Phi, psi and omega in degrees: 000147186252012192169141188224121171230150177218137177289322160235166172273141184300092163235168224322313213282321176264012176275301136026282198274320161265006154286337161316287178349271189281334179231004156273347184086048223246046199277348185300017177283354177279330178293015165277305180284283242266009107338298235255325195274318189293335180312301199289344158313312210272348172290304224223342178225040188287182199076343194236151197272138175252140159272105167301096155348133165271158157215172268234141169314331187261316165324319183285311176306302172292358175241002178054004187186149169271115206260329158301315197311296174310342189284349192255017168320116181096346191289122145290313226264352224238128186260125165246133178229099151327061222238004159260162174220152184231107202280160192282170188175195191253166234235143224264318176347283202280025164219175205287192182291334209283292187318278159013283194302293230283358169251042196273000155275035194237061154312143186266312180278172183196178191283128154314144161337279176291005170245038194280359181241067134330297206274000146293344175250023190242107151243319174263164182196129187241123173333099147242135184204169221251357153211179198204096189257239166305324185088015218262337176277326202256338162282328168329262177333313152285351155310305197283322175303326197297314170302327176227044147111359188305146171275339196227110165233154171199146161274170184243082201224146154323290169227174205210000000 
């Protein structure tokens, strides 16, 4: 990955907050964030296709909603293509930083099927999720986009 921004830094208050978010099922927080992350798209990445983090078919179904997906409520201006899929694995939350860097080679992600010839409309491509802990999710995703030529990836986050 080639860049990384996050609107705030991560601490007590935003551990907090985004765990309302993402496992109380707290989403209207999203209409708070996803202001604040598009201004900085359009300061620092307009142009670039955005990728939402995906989450696992089953993740979704227990959380009822993608807390990346919501973040990009309201972006006009904006090509969103939602062009990773993500297979179930154990939840990155629940494990220390060392596992975490040590499992960056068991990647979840990969190209949907029917978008594999994506990377004729990709040369930038931008990350969004809602942190950035060890980065092992968000270096994933841009692995894989990196393979099949986007030249440029960068994220997007909440916190940091």
């Amino acid at each position: 990955m080639d860049k990384n921004i996050s609107v705030y830094q991560y601490n007590l208050f935003m551990k907090e907050t985004l765990a309302s978010y993402k496992y109380r099922g707290d989403a209207v927080i999203a209409e708070f964030f996803a202001p604040k992350l598009y201004d900085l798209y359009m300061k620092h990445f307009r142009g670039y296709v955005v990728i939402p983090i995906p989450l696992s078919p089953q993740r979704l179904i227990e959380r009822g909603f993608n807390q990346s997906e919501l973040l990009l409520t309201g972006w006009k201006n904006a090509t969103i293509h939602p062009v990773l899929q993500r297979k179930e694995r154990e939840k990155q939350s629940k494990k220390s930083r060392r596992l975490r860097l040590a499992s960056f080679d068991d990647n979840p992600f990969s190209i949907k099927k029917e978008l594999n010839n994506i990377s004729q409309k990709l040369n930038k491509a931008i990350l969004i999720d809602d942190i950035y802990t060890t980065g092992t999710t968000l270096r994933q995703a841009a692995y894989v986009l990196k393979q099949i030529g986007v030249e440029e990836v960068v994220s997007l986050t909440i916190a940091r």
